[in-house]
């Protein structure tokens, strides 16, 4: 690096999040401190020095609460307990304290749209009668009749489908064993939706916020923030529930464990390639959700003003997303348009432009994200023939990515993201250039999506594989052994993870890990997160060139088919390509599938 690391001046008081680099930890798969093959909070604590050295400002932990783990913990049975799989509240406190000591903030995941069916409230609702206050916390309804007037209630109350495939309603048995009411679950059967018109639900979630704020949490990532409020009357809807635009398609060759390929010709129709807004759906992005976030904002503000919320809201267009980050609502929302833009200069420039404009219209900072625990890792997406496609999981019978191309473009896209003003979210393992596991055996799969679509959707397990820390250890060092034998990681790791293990990249010039460290240092020293985007003369999306200036740094990403000249009077100070650092200053060209940072000189 040509720029020695000097500490950046602190952000304005109370707005640390506005330019923060936040590292997402999926606790099951980050690091296993107790040696049972499942990641945990002790593992996070042990690896905090690694994150400090990486240079991130904050960590966001996906759910670690008490949960039967029907959806990787996004099915919460107790919002105030740590699941024994991950440790204890004391482990959380110790981890948070050490993160704070190292100057890192801690964001926890809040799952307010639904609980687990094993939550005490839902169990009480099952035991109570229709119309009871216990049922009133969820969305229970009578079924529709098979034949008009029959009174059998055999059909679900409306035609909504679950985001994970299959119907969004499940019928319960009443206490006397008779077929009873139906309850709504936009996700898995084991994730009943809460009724957000219910005052007790509202009060409980405020109390949950306070519980974690009192423990020192710096903020919340709000799960399915666009889903809490449903249109009155729960009208039928002809669209299909989807969290993202996708290219999922019916698979004739998919099958569940133990079944022959093609065993299911009656597979549930997987959700098609639609966005949740077309046509507007009666369960996503209802105006009423904003009252909830205004209410929560008042709770956060009681804590001195620097606690934050970031919305997971799959809504379009950017102006709708901006409504979640109005001055009296959340501070941030994930910008999925950027993630979906693919390796396409025109689409990426449009996404950047639209996101910046929308955020600016409400005075909020932008966020930039390329991977998370729900999407195919970007090192793999960018290696597909059409990187703008958005598969929901990849199996061995699907198109396999070009790994080298994917990695080159992923590194380049990351340098674009990290040079943009606002806040950047990294997903664990992307700093190692990890690919998706694209050949996981069906037997290993755990994502409910896979089962609810009878394999038509492969699901998200491929991006949730335990991280490789040391190439020459069993399980690539994922589990601490404490002198005993190493447990097998909860999902099998592909062979390709070995050479990508953290210990192989640490200190290795040109490695992805060192590239991330250098880019984060550069971003911090140059305060790129607080800068602006100014498109320059070199910007030519038609020919695949994305070029902008942020302060005195010129960023050029080459998504075209031919090298581009380094502009007169500039020299390369950081490159995503394989060139050694000592060659950067002499570079005359920006190779295809790479991004460079330039400065005058
Ligand atoms: C969010 C989470 C995802 C989860 C779903 C239901 O989209 O990111 O992992 O399955 O909500 O809670």
Coordinates of C-alpha atoms and ligand atoms in Angstrom, one line a residue:
X1 CA 0.0 0.0 0.0
X2 CA 1.3 3.4 -0.9
X3 CA -0.7 5.0 1.9
X4 CA 0.5 4.3 5.5
X5 CA -2.4 3.5 7.8
X6 CA -3.3 6.5 9.9
X7 CA -6.4 6.5 12.0
X8 CA -9.3 8.3 10.4
X9 CA -10.9 11.1 12.3
X10 CA -14.0 9.8 14.1
X11 CA -17.3 10.4 12.3
X12 CA -19.6 13.1 13.6
X13 CA -21.0 12.1 17.0
X14 CA -23.9 9.7 16.8
X15 CA -23.6 8.9 13.1
X16 CA -20.9 6.2 13.2
X17 CA -23.1 4.0 11.0
X18 CA -23.3 6.5 8.2
X19 CA -20.0 5.4 6.7
X20 CA -19.4 2.2 8.6
X21 CA -18.1 -1.1 7.1
X22 CA -20.3 -3.7 8.7
X23 CA -19.3 -7.4 8.7
X24 CA -22.1 -9.9 8.7
X25 CA -21.6 -12.9 10.9
X26 CA -23.8 -15.9 10.3
X27 CA -23.1 -17.5 13.7
X28 CA -23.6 -21.1 12.7
X29 CA -20.8 -20.8 10.2
X30 CA -18.3 -18.3 11.3
X31 CA -16.2 -20.1 14.0
X32 CA -16.8 -22.9 16.4
X33 CA -15.4 -22.2 19.8
X34 CA -16.7 -25.3 21.7
X35 CA -15.8 -27.9 19.1
X36 CA -19.2 -29.4 18.3
X37 CA -19.2 -28.5 14.5
X38 CA -21.5 -25.6 14.9
X39 CA -20.3 -22.0 15.1
X40 CA -21.0 -20.1 18.3
X41 CA -20.5 -16.8 20.2
X42 CA -17.3 -18.1 21.8
X43 CA -16.0 -18.6 18.2
X44 CA -16.9 -15.0 17.4
X45 CA -15.0 -13.8 20.5
X46 CA -12.0 -15.8 19.6
X47 CA -11.9 -14.3 16.1
X48 CA -12.5 -10.7 17.0
X49 CA -8.7 -9.9 16.5
X50 CA -9.1 -11.1 12.9
X51 CA -12.0 -8.7 12.3
X52 CA -10.1 -5.9 14.0
X53 CA -7.2 -6.5 11.7
X54 CA -9.5 -6.7 8.7
X55 CA -10.5 -3.1 9.6
X56 CA -14.3 -3.4 9.9
X57 CA -16.2 -0.9 12.1
X58 CA -19.0 -3.1 13.2
X59 CA -20.3 -6.6 13.2
X60 CA -23.9 -7.7 12.6
X61 CA -24.8 -11.1 14.0
X62 CA -27.6 -13.1 12.3
X63 CA -30.0 -14.6 15.0
X64 CA -28.4 -16.5 17.9
X65 CA -31.6 -16.6 20.0
X66 CA -33.3 -19.6 21.4
X67 CA -34.8 -21.4 18.4
X68 CA -35.6 -24.8 17.0
X69 CA -33.5 -23.7 14.0
X70 CA -36.2 -24.5 11.4
X71 CA -34.8 -21.5 9.4
X72 CA -31.3 -21.1 10.7
X73 CA -32.5 -19.2 13.8
X74 CA -34.9 -16.8 11.9
X75 CA -37.5 -18.7 13.8
X76 CA -37.2 -17.3 17.3
X77 CA -38.6 -19.1 20.3
X78 CA -37.4 -16.7 22.9
X79 CA -36.1 -13.2 22.0
X80 CA -34.3 -12.8 25.3
X81 CA -32.3 -16.0 25.4
X82 CA -29.2 -17.3 23.6
X83 CA -29.7 -20.7 22.1
X84 CA -27.5 -23.2 23.9
X85 CA -26.1 -24.1 20.4
X86 CA -24.5 -20.7 20.4
X87 CA -23.7 -20.3 24.1
X88 CA -25.2 -18.1 26.8
X89 CA -26.1 -14.5 27.5
X90 CA -22.8 -14.3 29.4
X91 CA -21.0 -15.3 26.2
X92 CA -22.9 -12.6 24.3
X93 CA -21.9 -10.0 26.9
X94 CA -18.2 -11.1 26.8
X95 CA -18.2 -10.9 23.0
X96 CA -19.9 -7.5 22.9
X97 CA -17.5 -6.1 25.6
X98 CA -14.5 -7.3 23.7
X99 CA -15.8 -6.0 20.4
X100 CA -16.4 -2.6 22.0
X101 CA -12.9 -2.6 23.5
X102 CA -11.5 -3.1 20.0
X103 CA -13.6 -0.2 18.7
X104 CA -16.2 -2.3 16.9
X105 CA -19.9 -1.8 17.2
X106 CA -22.3 -4.7 17.5
X107 CA -25.6 -5.0 15.6
X108 CA -28.1 -7.8 16.4
X109 CA -30.8 -9.2 14.2
X110 CA -34.4 -8.5 15.1
X111 CA -37.1 -10.8 13.7
X112 CA -40.4 -9.1 14.3
X113 CA -42.5 -10.5 11.4
X114 CA -42.9 -13.9 12.9
X115 CA -41.9 -16.0 15.9
X116 CA -41.2 -19.7 16.0
X117 CA -44.2 -22.0 16.4
X118 CA -42.3 -23.1 19.6
X119 CA -42.5 -19.6 21.1
X120 CA -44.6 -19.6 24.3
X121 CA -47.1 -17.2 22.7
X122 CA -47.8 -19.5 19.8
X123 CA -48.1 -22.6 22.1
X124 CA -50.6 -20.6 24.2
X125 CA -52.5 -19.6 21.0
X126 CA -52.8 -23.3 20.0
X127 CA -54.1 -24.2 23.4
X128 CA -56.6 -21.3 23.4
X129 CA -59.9 -21.0 21.6
X130 CA -60.7 -19.1 18.4
X131 CA -61.2 -15.5 19.2
X132 CA -59.1 -15.6 22.3
X133 CA -56.5 -12.9 23.2
X134 CA -53.8 -15.6 22.8
X135 CA -54.9 -16.2 19.1
X136 CA -55.1 -12.4 18.7
X137 CA -51.3 -12.1 18.7
X138 CA -51.1 -14.0 15.5
X139 CA -53.2 -14.1 12.3
X140 CA -55.7 -16.8 12.8
X141 CA -58.7 -17.0 10.4
X142 CA -61.5 -19.4 9.6
X143 CA -61.0 -21.4 6.4
X144 CA -63.1 -21.0 3.3
X145 CA -65.6 -23.7 2.4
X146 CA -64.9 -26.3 -0.1
X147 CA -68.4 -26.0 -1.5
X148 CA -70.3 -22.8 -0.7
X149 CA -72.3 -23.1 2.5
X150 CA -70.8 -26.4 3.5
X151 CA -69.2 -24.9 6.6
X152 CA -66.2 -27.2 6.4
X153 CA -63.6 -24.4 6.3
X154 CA -61.4 -26.8 4.3
X155 CA -59.8 -24.2 2.1
X156 CA -57.2 -21.6 3.3
X157 CA -58.6 -18.1 4.1
X158 CA -57.0 -16.7 1.0
X159 CA -54.7 -17.7 -1.9
X160 CA -51.3 -16.4 -0.5
X161 CA -48.3 -18.5 -1.1
X162 CA -45.3 -18.7 1.3
X163 CA -42.1 -17.0 0.2
X164 CA -40.4 -20.4 0.8
X165 CA -43.0 -22.2 -1.5
X166 CA -46.3 -23.9 -0.7
X167 CA -49.3 -22.3 0.9
X168 CA -48.9 -19.5 3.4
X169 CA -51.6 -21.0 5.7
X170 CA -51.6 -24.0 7.9
X171 CA -54.7 -25.4 9.6
X172 CA -54.6 -26.3 13.3
X173 CA -56.5 -28.9 15.3
X174 CA -58.6 -27.5 18.1
X175 CA -58.5 -28.8 21.6
X176 CA -61.2 -31.4 20.9
X177 CA -59.2 -32.7 17.9
X178 CA -61.5 -31.2 15.3
X179 CA -60.0 -29.4 12.3
X180 CA -59.8 -25.8 13.3
X181 CA -58.7 -22.3 12.2
X182 CA -55.8 -21.5 9.9
X183 CA -52.8 -19.4 10.7
X184 CA -50.7 -17.2 8.4
X185 CA -47.0 -17.8 7.8
X186 CA -45.4 -15.9 5.0
X187 CA -42.4 -18.2 5.5
X188 CA -42.2 -21.7 6.9
X189 CA -45.0 -23.4 8.7
X190 CA -42.8 -23.1 11.8
X191 CA -42.8 -19.3 11.5
X192 CA -46.3 -18.0 12.3
X193 CA -46.7 -14.3 11.4
X194 CA -47.4 -11.9 14.3
X195 CA -50.4 -9.6 14.2
X196 CA -48.9 -6.1 14.3
X197 CA -52.3 -4.5 15.0
X198 CA -52.2 -6.1 18.4
X199 CA -51.0 -3.8 21.2
X200 CA -49.4 -6.6 23.1
X201 CA -47.2 -7.5 20.1
X202 CA -46.2 -3.9 19.8
X203 CA -45.3 -3.5 23.4
X204 CA -43.4 -6.8 23.5
X205 CA -41.2 -5.8 20.6
X206 CA -40.4 -2.5 22.2
X207 CA -39.4 -4.4 25.3
X208 CA -37.2 -6.7 23.2
X209 CA -35.5 -3.6 21.7
X210 CA -34.8 -2.3 25.2
X211 CA -33.5 -5.6 26.4
X212 CA -30.7 -5.7 23.8
X213 CA -30.1 -1.9 24.0
X214 CA -29.7 -2.2 27.7
X215 CA -27.1 -5.0 27.1
X216 CA -25.1 -2.6 24.9
X217 CA -26.2 -3.5 21.4
X218 CA -25.5 -0.7 19.0
X219 CA -28.3 -1.4 16.6
X220 CA -30.6 -3.8 14.9
X221 CA -30.9 -5.4 11.5
X222 CA -34.6 -5.6 11.0
X223 CA -35.7 -8.8 9.3
X224 CA -38.4 -8.6 6.6
X225 CA -39.0 -5.0 7.5
X226 CA -41.4 -4.6 4.7
X227 CA -43.7 -7.5 5.8
X228 CA -45.1 -6.7 9.2
X229 CA -48.4 -5.1 8.2
X230 CA -50.9 -6.8 6.0
X231 CA -53.6 -5.2 3.9
X232 CA -57.0 -5.1 5.8
X233 CA -59.2 -7.9 4.9
X234 CA -56.3 -10.1 3.6
X235 CA -57.5 -10.0 0.0
X236 CA -56.5 -12.7 -2.5
X237 CA -53.5 -11.8 -4.6
X238 CA -52.5 -13.0 -8.0
X239 CA -48.8 -12.3 -7.8
X240 CA -46.2 -14.6 -6.3
X241 CA -44.4 -13.9 -3.0
X242 CA -40.6 -13.5 -3.6
X243 CA -37.9 -11.7 -1.7
X244 CA -35.8 -11.0 -4.7
X245 CA -36.0 -11.0 -8.5
X246 CA -34.9 -14.4 -9.5
X247 CA -34.3 -16.8 -12.3
X248 CA -35.6 -19.8 -10.4
X249 CA -37.3 -22.3 -12.7
X250 CA -39.1 -25.6 -12.3
X251 CA -36.6 -28.4 -12.1
X252 CA -37.6 -31.8 -13.4
X253 CA -34.3 -33.2 -12.3
X254 CA -34.4 -32.2 -8.6
X255 CA -35.4 -34.6 -5.8
X256 CA -35.4 -34.8 -2.1
X257 CA -33.0 -37.0 -0.1
X258 CA -33.8 -40.7 -0.6
X259 CA -35.9 -40.1 -3.6
X260 CA -35.1 -40.9 -7.2
X261 CA -34.5 -37.9 -9.6
X262 CA -37.8 -36.8 -11.1
X263 CA -39.8 -38.5 -8.3
X264 CA -42.0 -35.4 -8.0
X265 CA -43.9 -34.3 -11.0
X266 CA -46.4 -32.5 -8.8
X267 CA -43.7 -30.3 -7.2
X268 CA -45.0 -27.0 -5.7
X269 CA -44.6 -24.3 -8.3
X270 CA -41.5 -22.4 -7.2
X271 CA -41.9 -18.7 -6.9
X272 CA -41.3 -17.1 -10.3
X273 CA -39.0 -14.4 -11.3
X274 CA -41.0 -11.5 -9.9
X275 CA -40.3 -8.6 -7.7
X276 CA -42.5 -8.2 -4.6
X277 CA -43.9 -4.9 -6.0
X278 CA -45.4 -6.1 -9.3
X279 CA -48.2 -6.2 -8.7
X280 CA -48.1 -4.5 -5.3
X281 CA -48.7 -7.2 -2.8
X282 CA -51.1 -7.0 0.1
X283 CA -48.4 -8.3 2.5
X284 CA -45.3 -6.4 1.6
X285 CA -44.5 -2.6 1.8
X286 CA -47.8 -1.6 3.3
X287 CA -47.8 2.0 4.5
X288 CA -48.6 1.0 8.0
X289 CA -45.1 -0.4 8.6
X290 CA -43.7 3.1 8.9
X291 CA -45.7 3.8 12.0
X292 CA -43.9 0.9 13.7
X293 CA -40.4 2.2 12.7
X294 CA -41.3 5.7 14.0
X295 CA -42.3 4.2 17.2
X296 CA -39.0 2.1 17.5
X297 CA -37.0 5.2 16.6
X298 CA -38.3 6.9 19.6
X299 CA -37.2 4.0 21.7
X300 CA -33.7 4.1 20.2
X301 CA -33.4 7.8 20.7
X302 CA -34.0 7.3 24.4
X303 CA -30.5 5.7 24.4
X304 CA -28.5 8.8 23.4
X305 CA -29.0 8.9 19.7
X306 CA -26.2 6.7 18.3
X307 CA -28.1 3.4 18.2
X308 CA -29.3 2.4 14.7
X309 CA -31.6 0.2 12.7
X310 CA -31.0 -1.1 9.2
X311 CA -34.0 -2.4 7.2
X312 CA -34.0 -5.6 5.2
X313 CA -36.7 -4.5 2.8
X314 CA -37.0 -6.0 -0.6
X315 CA -39.0 -3.2 -2.2
X316 CA -38.8 -1.3 -5.4
X317 CA -38.2 1.3 -6.7
X318 CA -35.5 3.1 -4.8
X319 CA -37.9 5.8 -3.7
X320 CA -40.1 3.3 -1.9
X321 CA -37.0 2.0 -0.1
X322 CA -36.1 5.6 0.9
X323 CA -39.3 5.8 2.9
X324 CA -37.8 3.4 5.4
X325 CA -34.9 5.8 6.1
X326 CA -36.8 9.0 6.5
X327 CA -35.4 11.2 9.3
X328 CA -37.7 9.8 12.0
X329 CA -37.5 6.1 10.9
X330 CA -34.5 3.8 10.4
X331 CA -31.0 5.0 9.7
X332 CA -30.3 2.6 6.9
X333 CA -31.8 0.1 4.5
X334 CA -30.0 -2.5 2.5
X335 CA -29.6 -1.5 -1.1
X336 CA -30.4 -4.7 -3.0
X337 CA -30.6 -2.9 -6.5
X338 CA -26.8 -2.7 -6.4
X339 CA -26.5 -6.4 -5.4
X340 CA -28.8 -7.3 -8.3
X341 CA -27.0 -5.1 -10.9
X342 CA -24.6 -7.9 -12.0
X343 CA -21.3 -7.2 -13.8
X344 CA -22.9 -4.6 -16.0
X345 CA -21.5 -1.1 -16.1
X346 CA -24.8 0.4 -17.3
X347 CA -27.0 -1.3 -14.7
X348 CA -24.5 -0.7 -11.9
X349 CA -24.2 3.0 -12.7
X350 CA -28.0 3.3 -12.8
X351 CA -28.3 1.5 -9.5
X352 CA -25.6 3.8 -7.9
X353 CA -27.3 6.9 -9.3
X354 CA -30.8 5.9 -8.3
X355 CA -29.7 4.8 -4.8
X356 CA -27.8 7.9 -4.1
X357 CA -30.6 10.2 -5.4
X358 CA -33.3 8.3 -3.4
X359 CA -31.2 8.3 -0.2
X360 CA -30.3 12.0 -0.6
X361 CA -34.0 12.9 -1.0
X362 CA -34.5 11.9 2.6
X363 CA -31.1 12.8 3.9
X364 CA -30.0 9.2 4.6
X365 CA -26.7 7.5 3.7
X366 CA -26.6 4.8 1.1
X367 CA -25.6 1.2 1.8
X368 CA -23.7 -1.1 -0.5
X369 CA -23.9 -4.9 -0.3
X370 CA -22.9 -7.7 -2.7
X371 CA -23.5 -10.8 -0.7
X372 CA -25.4 -12.1 2.4
X373 CA -26.7 -15.3 3.9
X374 CA -29.7 -15.4 1.5
X375 CA -27.9 -14.9 -1.9
X376 CA -25.5 -16.8 -4.0
X377 CA -22.0 -15.5 -3.0
X378 CA -20.8 -12.8 -5.4
X379 CA -17.6 -14.6 -6.3
X380 CA -19.9 -17.3 -7.8
X381 CA -22.6 -15.1 -9.3
X382 CA -20.1 -13.1 -11.3
X383 CA -18.7 -16.4 -12.7
X384 CA -22.0 -17.3 -14.4
X385 CA -22.5 -16.8 -18.1
X386 CA -25.0 -14.0 -17.3
X387 CA -24.0 -12.4 -14.0
X388 CA -27.3 -10.5 -13.8
X389 CA -29.1 -13.7 -13.3
X390 CA -30.0 -14.3 -9.7
X391 CA -30.3 -18.0 -8.9
X392 CA -31.6 -19.0 -5.4
X393 CA -28.9 -21.6 -4.9
X394 CA -26.9 -23.7 -7.3
X395 CA -26.8 -27.5 -7.5
X396 CA -24.5 -29.8 -9.3
X397 CA -26.8 -30.2 -12.3
X398 CA -27.0 -26.4 -12.8
X399 CA -24.6 -24.2 -14.7
X400 CA -21.3 -24.2 -12.8
X401 CA -19.5 -20.9 -12.5
X402 CA -16.1 -20.0 -14.0
X403 CA -14.3 -19.7 -10.6
X404 CA -11.4 -17.6 -11.7
X405 CA -13.6 -15.1 -13.6
X406 CA -16.0 -15.0 -10.8
X407 CA -13.3 -14.2 -8.3
X408 CA -11.7 -11.5 -10.5
X409 CA -15.0 -9.7 -10.9
X410 CA -15.9 -10.1 -7.3
X411 CA -12.7 -8.5 -6.2
X412 CA -13.3 -5.7 -8.7
X413 CA -17.0 -5.2 -7.7
X414 CA -15.9 -5.0 -4.0
X415 CA -13.5 -2.2 -4.8
X416 CA -16.4 -0.3 -6.5
X417 CA -18.6 -0.9 -3.4
X418 CA -15.9 0.2 -1.0
X419 CA -15.2 3.4 -2.9
X420 CA -18.8 4.6 -2.7
X421 CA -20.0 7.1 -0.1
X422 CA -22.2 5.6 2.6
X423 CA -21.9 2.3 4.5
X424 CA -20.7 -1.1 3.2
X425 CA -21.9 -4.5 4.4
X426 CA -19.6 -7.5 4.0
X427 CA -20.7 -11.0 4.3
X428 CA -18.4 -13.4 6.2
X429 CA -15.9 -15.2 4.0
X430 CA -16.2 -12.8 1.0
X431 CA -12.9 -11.3 2.3
X432 CA -11.4 -14.7 1.5
X433 CA -13.0 -14.8 -2.0
X434 CA -15.1 -17.8 -1.0
X435 CA -17.3 -19.2 -3.7
X436 CA -20.8 -20.7 -3.2
X437 CA -20.8 -24.4 -2.5
X438 CA -22.5 -25.5 -5.8
X439 CA -22.4 -29.2 -5.3
X440 CA -23.8 -29.8 -1.9
X441 CA -25.5 -33.2 -1.7
X442 CA -29.2 -33.1 -1.3
X443 CA -28.8 -35.0 2.0
X444 CA -26.8 -32.2 3.5
X445 CA -29.4 -29.5 2.7
X446 CA -31.2 -27.7 5.5
X447 CA -32.9 -24.7 4.0
X448 CA -36.7 -25.0 4.4
X449 CA -37.0 -23.5 0.9
X450 CA -35.5 -26.7 -0.6
X451 CA -38.1 -28.9 1.2
X452 CA -41.1 -26.7 0.7
X453 CA -40.5 -26.5 -3.1
X454 CA -39.6 -30.2 -3.2
X455 CA -36.2 -29.2 -4.4
X456 CA -37.4 -26.9 -7.2
X457 CA -35.6 -24.1 -5.3
X458 CA -32.2 -25.3 -4.3
X459 CA -32.0 -22.9 -1.4
X460 CA -29.4 -20.9 0.5
X461 CA -27.2 -23.6 2.1
X462 CA -24.4 -23.0 -0.4
X463 CA -23.6 -19.6 0.9
X464 CA -23.8 -20.7 4.6
X465 CA -20.9 -23.2 4.6
X466 CA -18.6 -23.0 7.6
X467 CA -15.5 -20.8 7.0
X468 CA -12.0 -22.2 6.4
X469 CA -9.5 -20.8 8.9
X470 CA -6.6 -23.2 8.5
X471 CA -6.0 -25.3 5.4
X472 CA -4.2 -28.2 7.1
X473 CA -6.6 -28.8 9.9
X474 CA -9.7 -31.0 9.9
X475 CA -12.7 -29.0 8.8
X476 CA -10.2 -26.4 7.7
X477 CA -9.9 -25.2 11.3
X478 CA -13.5 -24.3 11.7
X479 CA -13.9 -26.0 15.1
X480 CA -11.6 -25.5 18.1
X481 CA -10.6 -29.0 19.1
X482 CA -9.6 -28.4 22.8
X483 CA -7.2 -31.3 22.5
X484 CA -9.9 -33.7 21.3
X485 CA -11.0 -34.9 17.8
X486 CA -12.4 -32.2 15.5
X487 CA -16.1 -32.4 15.0
X488 CA -17.5 -32.4 11.4
X489 CA -18.7 -28.9 10.4
X490 CA -22.5 -28.8 10.2
X491 CA -22.4 -28.4 6.5
X492 CA -19.7 -30.0 4.4
X493 CA -17.0 -27.7 3.0
X494 CA -15.9 -28.0 -0.7
X495 CA -12.3 -28.9 -1.4
X496 CA -11.8 -25.5 -3.0
X497 CA -12.0 -23.9 0.4
X498 CA -8.6 -25.3 1.5
X499 CA -6.3 -22.9 -0.4
X500 CA -8.6 -20.0 0.4
X501 CA -8.3 -20.6 4.2
X502 CA -7.5 -17.4 6.1
X503 CA -4.0 -18.8 7.2
X504 CA -3.1 -19.2 3.5
X505 CA -4.0 -15.7 2.6
X506 CA -2.7 -13.9 5.7
X507 CA 0.3 -11.8 4.7
X508 CA 0.2 -13.1 1.1
X509 CA 0.6 -10.3 -1.3
X510 CA -2.2 -10.3 -3.9
X511 CA -4.5 -12.5 -1.8
X512 CA -8.1 -11.5 -1.5
X513 CA -7.8 -11.1 2.3
X514 CA -4.9 -8.7 1.8
X515 CA -6.9 -6.8 -0.9
X516 CA -9.8 -6.3 1.5
X517 CA -7.5 -5.2 4.3
X518 CA -5.8 -2.7 2.0
X519 CA -9.1 -1.5 0.5
X520 CA -10.6 -1.0 4.0
X521 CA -7.6 0.9 5.1
X522 CA -7.6 3.1 2.0
X523 CA -11.3 3.8 2.4
X524 CA -10.9 4.8 6.0
X525 CA -7.8 7.0 5.5
X526 CA -9.4 8.7 2.5
X527 CA -12.8 8.9 4.2
X528 CA -14.4 7.6 1.0
X529 CA -17.5 6.7 3.0
X530 CA -18.1 10.4 3.6
X531 CA -17.4 11.5 0.1
X532 CA -19.4 12.0 -3.1
X533 CA -19.7 10.4 -6.5
X534 CA -18.9 12.5 -9.5
X535 CA -19.0 10.7 -12.9
X536 CA -15.9 11.6 -14.9
X537 CA -15.0 11.8 -18.6
X538 CA -13.8 8.2 -18.5
X539 CA -17.2 7.0 -17.5
X540 CA -18.6 5.1 -20.5
X541 CA -21.1 2.4 -19.5
X542 CA -21.8 1.7 -23.2
X543 CA -18.2 0.3 -23.5
X544 CA -18.3 -1.3 -20.1
X545 CA -16.4 1.4 -18.2
X546 CA -17.6 2.7 -14.9
X547 CA -15.6 5.7 -13.7
X548 CA -16.2 8.2 -10.9
X549 CA -14.3 10.4 -8.6
X550 CA -14.7 10.4 -4.9
X551 CA -12.7 13.3 -3.5
X552 CA -9.3 13.1 -5.1
X553 CA -9.6 9.4 -5.8
X554 CA -10.5 8.3 -9.3
X555 CA -12.2 4.9 -9.5
X556 CA -12.3 3.0 -12.8
X557 CA -14.0 -0.4 -13.1
X558 CA -13.6 -2.2 -16.4
X559 CA -16.6 -4.4 -17.2
X560 CA -16.0 -4.3 -20.9
X561 CA -14.1 -6.5 -23.4
X562 CA -10.9 -4.6 -23.9
X563 CA -8.3 -3.0 -21.6
X564 CA -8.8 0.7 -21.0
X565 CA -5.9 3.2 -20.8
X566 CA -5.0 4.7 -17.4
X567 CA -6.0 8.4 -17.8
X568 CA -3.2 10.8 -18.5
X569 CA -1.6 12.2 -15.3
X570 CA -2.9 9.5 -13.0
X571 CA -1.3 6.5 -11.4
X572 CA -2.8 3.4 -9.9
X573 CA -2.7 3.2 -6.1
X574 CA -4.8 0.1 -5.6
X575 CA -5.8 -2.6 -8.0
X576 CA -8.2 -5.6 -7.7
X577 CA -6.1 -7.5 -10.3
X578 CA -3.2 -9.9 -9.7
X579 CA -0.4 -7.4 -10.4
X580 CA 2.0 -7.0 -7.5
X581 CA 1.8 -3.7 -5.6
X582 CA 5.2 -2.5 -6.8
X583 CA 3.9 -2.6 -10.4
X584 CA 0.8 -0.5 -9.8
X585 CA 2.4 2.9 -10.3
X586 CA 3.7 1.8 -13.7
X587 CA 0.3 0.4 -15.0
X588 CA -0.7 1.9 -18.3
X589 CA -3.9 0.0 -18.7
X590 CA -6.9 -1.1 -16.6
X591 CA -7.4 -4.7 -17.6
X592 CA -10.9 -6.2 -18.2
X593 CA -12.7 -7.5 -15.1
X594 CA -10.7 -5.3 -12.7
X595 CA -11.1 -2.1 -10.8
X596 CA -8.4 0.4 -10.0
X597 CA -8.1 3.3 -7.6
X598 CA -6.1 6.2 -9.2
X599 CA -4.7 9.4 -8.0
X600 CA -2.9 12.3 -9.7
X601 CA 0.9 12.0 -9.8
Ligands
LIG1 C1 -35.0 -12.8 5.9 C2 -33.8 -13.5 6.3 C3 -33.9 -14.9 5.8 C4 -35.1 -15.5 6.5 C5 -36.3 -14.8 6.3 C6 -37.4 -15.2 7.2 O1 -35.1 -12.6 4.6 O2 -32.7 -12.8 5.8 O3 -32.7 -15.6 6.1 O4 -35.2 -16.8 6.0 O5 -36.1 -13.4 6.5 O6 -37.1 -14.8 8.5

